Amino acid sequence: MAGWIKRSIAVALRDGAEIAYATVGDGPPLVFTSWWVSHVELDWSDPAFRAFFETLAQRHLVIRYDRPGAGLSGPRQVPFRYATRWLTRSR
């Protein structure tokens, strides 16, 4: 891609957990959910990954994040309420 796009990584606090997120580009926001294993900083080093998001960033503010416990995000701080309820009911 020709030109330079500003990219940043930051951390937000949600339910006691630190959530790492990255932004690149400018324009209407386009949020990408995290996948099973993600790392907002290391993912950027993959040329195909980077080219895809740089193309989107030409017209959008692309927002990606690491889910709690993955990548740069901290561990999950809230109990797994659904799993606890399911296990309790299945006994």
Short mmCIF file of N, CA, C and O in Angstrom, two decimals:
data_model
loop_
_atom_site.label_atom_id
_atom_site.label_comp_id
_atom_site.label_asym_id
_atom_site.label_seq_id
_atom_site.Cartn_x
_atom_site.Cartn_y
_atom_site.Cartn_z
N MET A 1 0.84 -1.18 0.00
CA MET A 1 0.00 0.00 0.00
C MET A 1 0.88 1.23 0.00
O MET A 1 1.83 1.33 0.75
N ALA A 2 0.57 2.18 -0.82
CA ALA A 2 1.33 3.43 -0.87
C ALA A 2 0.88 4.34 0.26
O ALA A 2 -0.29 4.43 0.57
N GLY A 3 1.83 5.01 0.87
CA GLY A 3 1.48 5.93 1.95
C GLY A 3 1.59 5.29 3.31
O GLY A 3 1.89 4.11 3.45
N TRP A 4 1.35 6.10 4.30
CA TRP A 4 1.51 5.66 5.68
C TRP A 4 0.18 5.79 6.40
O TRP A 4 -0.51 6.79 6.27
N ILE A 5 -0.20 4.78 7.16
CA ILE A 5 -1.44 4.80 7.91
C ILE A 5 -1.10 4.76 9.39
O ILE A 5 -0.31 3.93 9.83
N LYS A 6 -1.71 5.66 10.16
CA LYS A 6 -1.48 5.68 11.60
C LYS A 6 -2.16 4.48 12.25
O LYS A 6 -3.32 4.20 12.02
N ARG A 7 -1.38 3.75 13.05
CA ARG A 7 -1.88 2.58 13.76
C ARG A 7 -1.57 2.75 15.23
O ARG A 7 -0.51 3.25 15.59
N SER A 8 -2.50 2.35 16.10
CA SER A 8 -2.23 2.47 17.53
C SER A 8 -2.79 1.25 18.26
O SER A 8 -3.72 0.61 17.80
N ILE A 9 -2.19 0.97 19.42
CA ILE A 9 -2.63 -0.11 20.29
C ILE A 9 -2.88 0.50 21.67
O ILE A 9 -2.07 1.29 22.15
N ALA A 10 -3.99 0.14 22.28
CA ALA A 10 -4.34 0.66 23.60
C ALA A 10 -5.03 -0.45 24.40
O ALA A 10 -5.28 -1.53 23.89
N VAL A 11 -5.34 -0.13 25.66
CA VAL A 11 -6.00 -1.09 26.53
C VAL A 11 -7.21 -0.40 27.16
O VAL A 11 -7.14 0.74 27.59
N ALA A 12 -8.34 -1.11 27.17
CA ALA A 12 -9.56 -0.62 27.82
C ALA A 12 -9.91 -1.59 28.95
O ALA A 12 -9.57 -2.77 28.89
N LEU A 13 -10.61 -1.10 29.94
CA LEU A 13 -11.02 -1.93 31.07
C LEU A 13 -12.50 -2.28 30.92
O LEU A 13 -13.34 -1.41 30.72
N ARG A 14 -12.83 -3.59 30.99
CA ARG A 14 -14.22 -4.04 30.86
C ARG A 14 -14.46 -5.16 31.86
O ARG A 14 -13.79 -6.19 31.80
N ASP A 15 -15.40 -4.97 32.77
CA ASP A 15 -15.73 -5.97 33.79
C ASP A 15 -14.49 -6.47 34.53
O ASP A 15 -14.34 -7.65 34.81
N GLY A 16 -13.57 -5.56 34.82
CA GLY A 16 -12.37 -5.90 35.56
C GLY A 16 -11.26 -6.51 34.73
O GLY A 16 -10.20 -6.83 35.26
N ALA A 17 -11.46 -6.70 33.44
CA ALA A 17 -10.44 -7.28 32.57
C ALA A 17 -9.87 -6.21 31.65
O ALA A 17 -10.60 -5.35 31.17
N GLU A 18 -8.57 -6.29 31.40
CA GLU A 18 -7.93 -5.40 30.44
C GLU A 18 -8.09 -5.98 29.04
O GLU A 18 -7.70 -7.12 28.79
N ILE A 19 -8.68 -5.20 28.12
CA ILE A 19 -8.90 -5.64 26.75
C ILE A 19 -8.00 -4.80 25.84
O ILE A 19 -8.15 -3.58 25.75
N ALA A 20 -7.06 -5.48 25.18
CA ALA A 20 -6.17 -4.79 24.24
C ALA A 20 -6.89 -4.62 22.92
O ALA A 20 -7.57 -5.55 22.45
N TYR A 21 -6.74 -3.44 22.32
CA TYR A 21 -7.35 -3.22 21.01
C TYR A 21 -6.42 -2.38 20.15
O TYR A 21 -5.57 -1.65 20.65
N ALA A 22 -6.57 -2.53 18.85
CA ALA A 22 -5.75 -1.80 17.89
C ALA A 22 -6.66 -1.07 16.92
O ALA A 22 -7.73 -1.57 16.56
N THR A 23 -6.23 0.11 16.53
CA THR A 23 -6.98 0.87 15.52
C THR A 23 -6.04 1.26 14.40
O THR A 23 -4.85 1.46 14.61
N VAL A 24 -6.60 1.34 13.21
CA VAL A 24 -5.84 1.79 12.04
C VAL A 24 -6.84 2.42 11.08
O VAL A 24 -7.97 1.98 10.96
N GLY A 25 -6.41 3.50 10.42
CA GLY A 25 -7.24 4.15 9.43
C GLY A 25 -8.08 5.28 9.98
O GLY A 25 -7.91 5.71 11.12
N ASP A 26 -9.01 5.73 9.13
CA ASP A 26 -9.87 6.85 9.48
C ASP A 26 -11.16 6.71 8.67
O ASP A 26 -11.13 6.29 7.53
N GLY A 27 -12.27 7.06 9.30
CA GLY A 27 -13.56 6.97 8.63
C GLY A 27 -14.56 6.28 9.52
O GLY A 27 -14.35 6.15 10.73
N PRO A 28 -15.64 5.77 8.93
CA PRO A 28 -16.64 5.07 9.73
C PRO A 28 -16.01 3.84 10.40
O PRO A 28 -15.21 3.15 9.78
N PRO A 29 -16.35 3.57 11.65
CA PRO A 29 -15.73 2.44 12.35
C PRO A 29 -16.16 1.10 11.77
O PRO A 29 -17.31 0.90 11.37
N LEU A 30 -15.21 0.18 11.76
CA LEU A 30 -15.42 -1.18 11.31
C LEU A 30 -14.75 -2.08 12.36
O LEU A 30 -13.54 -2.11 12.47
N VAL A 31 -15.58 -2.76 13.17
CA VAL A 31 -15.06 -3.55 14.29
C VAL A 31 -14.96 -5.02 13.90
O VAL A 31 -15.93 -5.59 13.39
N PHE A 32 -13.79 -5.60 14.14
CA PHE A 32 -13.58 -7.02 13.89
C PHE A 32 -13.47 -7.74 15.21
O PHE A 32 -12.62 -7.40 16.05
N THR A 33 -14.32 -8.74 15.40
CA THR A 33 -14.25 -9.52 16.63
C THR A 33 -12.98 -10.36 16.61
O THR A 33 -12.45 -10.67 15.55
N SER A 34 -12.54 -10.73 17.79
CA SER A 34 -11.33 -11.53 17.87
C SER A 34 -11.66 -12.98 17.53
O SER A 34 -12.80 -13.42 17.62
N TRP A 35 -10.65 -13.72 17.14
CA TRP A 35 -10.82 -15.13 16.86
C TRP A 35 -10.23 -15.93 18.01
O TRP A 35 -9.84 -15.37 19.01
N TRP A 36 -10.17 -17.22 17.88
CA TRP A 36 -9.75 -18.08 18.98
C TRP A 36 -8.40 -17.64 19.53
O TRP A 36 -8.22 -17.48 20.73
N VAL A 37 -7.41 -17.49 18.68
CA VAL A 37 -6.09 -17.02 19.10
C VAL A 37 -5.78 -15.75 18.32
O VAL A 37 -5.78 -15.78 17.10
N SER A 38 -5.58 -14.67 19.03
CA SER A 38 -5.26 -13.42 18.36
C SER A 38 -4.23 -12.66 19.17
O SER A 38 -4.04 -12.91 20.37
N HIS A 39 -3.56 -11.74 18.53
CA HIS A 39 -2.58 -10.87 19.17
C HIS A 39 -2.52 -9.61 18.32
O HIS A 39 -1.96 -9.63 17.22
N VAL A 40 -3.11 -8.52 18.80
CA VAL A 40 -3.27 -7.32 17.97
C VAL A 40 -1.94 -6.77 17.47
O VAL A 40 -1.90 -6.12 16.43
N GLU A 41 -0.86 -7.05 18.16
CA GLU A 41 0.45 -6.57 17.70
C GLU A 41 1.11 -7.56 16.74
O GLU A 41 1.54 -7.19 15.65
N LEU A 42 1.17 -8.83 17.12
CA LEU A 42 1.85 -9.82 16.28
C LEU A 42 1.10 -10.12 14.99
O LEU A 42 1.73 -10.41 13.96
N ASP A 43 -0.23 -10.08 15.01
CA ASP A 43 -1.00 -10.34 13.79
C ASP A 43 -0.58 -9.40 12.66
O ASP A 43 -0.58 -9.77 11.50
N TRP A 44 -0.20 -8.19 13.02
CA TRP A 44 0.16 -7.17 12.04
C TRP A 44 1.41 -7.54 11.25
O TRP A 44 1.65 -7.04 10.16
N SER A 45 2.24 -8.44 11.78
CA SER A 45 3.48 -8.81 11.09
C SER A 45 3.24 -9.79 9.93
O SER A 45 4.14 -10.02 9.12
N ASP A 46 2.05 -10.36 9.83
CA ASP A 46 1.71 -11.25 8.71
C ASP A 46 1.37 -10.39 7.50
O ASP A 46 0.42 -9.59 7.55
N PRO A 47 2.12 -10.51 6.39
CA PRO A 47 1.90 -9.63 5.22
C PRO A 47 0.48 -9.69 4.66
O PRO A 47 -0.09 -8.65 4.31
N ALA A 48 -0.12 -10.87 4.57
CA ALA A 48 -1.49 -10.98 4.02
C ALA A 48 -2.50 -10.34 4.96
O ALA A 48 -3.41 -9.63 4.52
N PHE A 49 -2.35 -10.59 6.25
CA PHE A 49 -3.22 -10.00 7.26
C PHE A 49 -3.14 -8.48 7.19
O PHE A 49 -4.14 -7.78 7.14
N ARG A 50 -1.91 -7.99 7.18
CA ARG A 50 -1.68 -6.54 7.16
C ARG A 50 -2.26 -5.90 5.90
O ARG A 50 -2.92 -4.85 5.96
N ALA A 51 -2.03 -6.52 4.74
CA ALA A 51 -2.55 -5.96 3.48
C ALA A 51 -4.07 -5.87 3.49
O ALA A 51 -4.65 -4.87 3.04
N PHE A 52 -4.74 -6.90 4.02
CA PHE A 52 -6.20 -6.90 4.10
C PHE A 52 -6.70 -5.72 4.93
O PHE A 52 -7.57 -4.96 4.50
N PHE A 53 -6.13 -5.56 6.14
CA PHE A 53 -6.61 -4.49 7.02
C PHE A 53 -6.16 -3.10 6.56
O PHE A 53 -6.87 -2.12 6.77
N GLU A 54 -5.01 -3.00 5.92
CA GLU A 54 -4.60 -1.70 5.37
C GLU A 54 -5.54 -1.25 4.26
O GLU A 54 -5.84 -0.07 4.13
N THR A 55 -6.01 -2.21 3.46
CA THR A 55 -6.97 -1.87 2.40
C THR A 55 -8.27 -1.35 3.01
O THR A 55 -8.80 -0.32 2.57
N LEU A 56 -8.77 -2.03 4.03
CA LEU A 56 -9.99 -1.55 4.70
C LEU A 56 -9.77 -0.19 5.36
O LEU A 56 -10.67 0.65 5.39
N ALA A 57 -8.57 0.03 5.89
CA ALA A 57 -8.27 1.27 6.61
C ALA A 57 -8.19 2.49 5.69
O ALA A 57 -8.19 3.62 6.18
N GLN A 58 -8.16 2.28 4.40
CA GLN A 58 -8.17 3.43 3.49
C GLN A 58 -9.49 4.20 3.58
O GLN A 58 -9.52 5.40 3.32
N ARG A 59 -10.56 3.52 3.99
CA ARG A 59 -11.88 4.18 4.06
C ARG A 59 -12.58 4.02 5.40
O ARG A 59 -13.69 4.51 5.56
N HIS A 60 -11.96 3.30 6.33
CA HIS A 60 -12.60 3.02 7.62
C HIS A 60 -11.61 3.14 8.77
O HIS A 60 -10.41 2.99 8.56
N LEU A 61 -12.15 3.34 9.95
CA LEU A 61 -11.39 3.18 11.17
C LEU A 61 -11.56 1.71 11.56
O LEU A 61 -12.64 1.30 11.98
N VAL A 62 -10.53 0.91 11.37
CA VAL A 62 -10.60 -0.52 11.65
C VAL A 62 -10.21 -0.74 13.11
O VAL A 62 -9.15 -0.29 13.56
N ILE A 63 -11.07 -1.42 13.84
CA ILE A 63 -10.84 -1.69 15.26
C ILE A 63 -10.81 -3.20 15.45
O ILE A 63 -11.75 -3.90 15.08
N ARG A 64 -9.69 -3.70 15.99
CA ARG A 64 -9.54 -5.12 16.30
C ARG A 64 -9.23 -5.24 17.78
O ARG A 64 -8.68 -4.33 18.37
N TYR A 65 -9.56 -6.38 18.37
CA TYR A 65 -9.25 -6.53 19.79
C TYR A 65 -8.90 -7.98 20.12
O TYR A 65 -9.23 -8.90 19.37
N ASP A 66 -8.18 -8.15 21.22
CA ASP A 66 -7.87 -9.48 21.75
C ASP A 66 -8.87 -9.77 22.85
O ASP A 66 -9.07 -8.96 23.76
N ARG A 67 -9.51 -10.92 22.78
CA ARG A 67 -10.47 -11.29 23.84
C ARG A 67 -9.71 -11.50 25.15
O ARG A 67 -8.50 -11.73 25.14
N PRO A 68 -10.38 -11.44 26.29
CA PRO A 68 -9.70 -11.66 27.57
C PRO A 68 -8.98 -13.00 27.59
O PRO A 68 -9.51 -14.01 27.14
N GLY A 69 -7.74 -12.96 28.05
CA GLY A 69 -6.94 -14.18 28.13
C GLY A 69 -6.15 -14.48 26.87
O GLY A 69 -5.43 -15.47 26.81
N ALA A 70 -6.26 -13.65 25.84
CA ALA A 70 -5.54 -13.88 24.59
C ALA A 70 -4.71 -12.65 24.22
O ALA A 70 -5.08 -11.53 24.56
N GLY A 71 -3.62 -12.87 23.52
CA GLY A 71 -2.80 -11.77 23.03
C GLY A 71 -2.35 -10.82 24.12
O GLY A 71 -1.84 -11.25 25.16
N LEU A 72 -2.56 -9.54 23.90
CA LEU A 72 -2.15 -8.51 24.85
C LEU A 72 -3.18 -8.24 25.94
O LEU A 72 -2.91 -7.48 26.86
N SER A 73 -4.36 -8.85 25.84
CA SER A 73 -5.39 -8.65 26.86
C SER A 73 -5.04 -9.42 28.13
O SER A 73 -4.38 -10.46 28.07
N GLY A 74 -5.51 -8.91 29.24
CA GLY A 74 -5.28 -9.58 30.51
C GLY A 74 -6.22 -10.76 30.68
O GLY A 74 -7.09 -11.01 29.83
N PRO A 75 -6.07 -11.49 31.76
CA PRO A 75 -6.94 -12.65 32.00
C PRO A 75 -8.38 -12.23 32.28
O PRO A 75 -8.63 -11.12 32.73
N ARG A 76 -9.29 -13.12 32.02
CA ARG A 76 -10.72 -12.88 32.30
C ARG A 76 -10.91 -12.78 33.81
O ARG A 76 -10.45 -13.64 34.55
N GLN A 77 -11.61 -11.76 34.25
CA GLN A 77 -11.79 -11.51 35.68
C GLN A 77 -13.16 -11.91 36.22
O GLN A 77 -13.33 -12.06 37.40
N VAL A 78 -14.15 -12.06 35.33
CA VAL A 78 -15.49 -12.38 35.78
C VAL A 78 -15.69 -13.90 35.70
O VAL A 78 -15.19 -14.54 34.80
N PRO A 79 -16.44 -14.46 36.63
CA PRO A 79 -16.66 -15.90 36.56
C PRO A 79 -17.45 -16.30 35.32
O PRO A 79 -18.21 -15.50 34.79
N PHE A 80 -17.26 -17.52 34.89
CA PHE A 80 -18.01 -18.03 33.74
C PHE A 80 -19.39 -18.44 34.22
O PHE A 80 -19.64 -19.59 34.53
N ARG A 81 -20.29 -17.49 34.31
CA ARG A 81 -21.62 -17.73 34.87
C ARG A 81 -22.41 -18.77 34.09
O ARG A 81 -23.04 -19.63 34.65
N TYR A 82 -22.38 -18.69 32.78
CA TYR A 82 -23.16 -19.63 31.96
C TYR A 82 -22.68 -21.06 32.19
O TYR A 82 -23.47 -21.96 32.39
N ALA A 83 -21.37 -21.25 32.14
CA ALA A 83 -20.82 -22.60 32.34
C ALA A 83 -21.17 -23.13 33.72
O ALA A 83 -21.52 -24.30 33.88
N THR A 84 -21.13 -22.28 34.73
CA THR A 84 -21.46 -22.70 36.09
C THR A 84 -22.92 -23.12 36.16
O THR A 84 -23.25 -24.16 36.73
N ARG A 85 -23.82 -22.35 35.57
CA ARG A 85 -25.25 -22.70 35.57
C ARG A 85 -25.48 -23.99 34.82
O ARG A 85 -26.22 -24.86 35.26
N TRP A 86 -24.83 -24.19 33.69
CA TRP A 86 -25.02 -25.38 32.88
C TRP A 86 -24.53 -26.61 33.64
O TRP A 86 -25.20 -27.63 33.67
N LEU A 87 -23.36 -26.52 34.26
CA LEU A 87 -22.83 -27.65 35.01
C LEU A 87 -23.72 -27.99 36.20
O LEU A 87 -23.93 -29.16 36.51
N THR A 88 -24.26 -26.97 36.84
CA THR A 88 -25.13 -27.20 38.00
C THR A 88 -26.42 -27.90 37.56
O THR A 88 -26.89 -28.82 38.24
N ARG A 89 -26.99 -27.52 36.45
CA ARG A 89 -28.24 -28.11 35.95
C ARG A 89 -28.04 -29.54 35.44
O ARG A 89 -28.96 -30.32 35.43
N SER A 90 -26.87 -29.86 34.95
CA SER A 90 -26.67 -31.17 34.33
C SER A 90 -26.39 -32.28 35.33
O SER A 90 -26.22 -33.42 34.96
N ARG A 91 -26.36 -31.97 36.59
CA ARG A 91 -26.09 -33.00 37.63
C ARG A 91 -27.30 -33.79 37.96
O ARG A 91 -28.39 -33.51 37.93
#
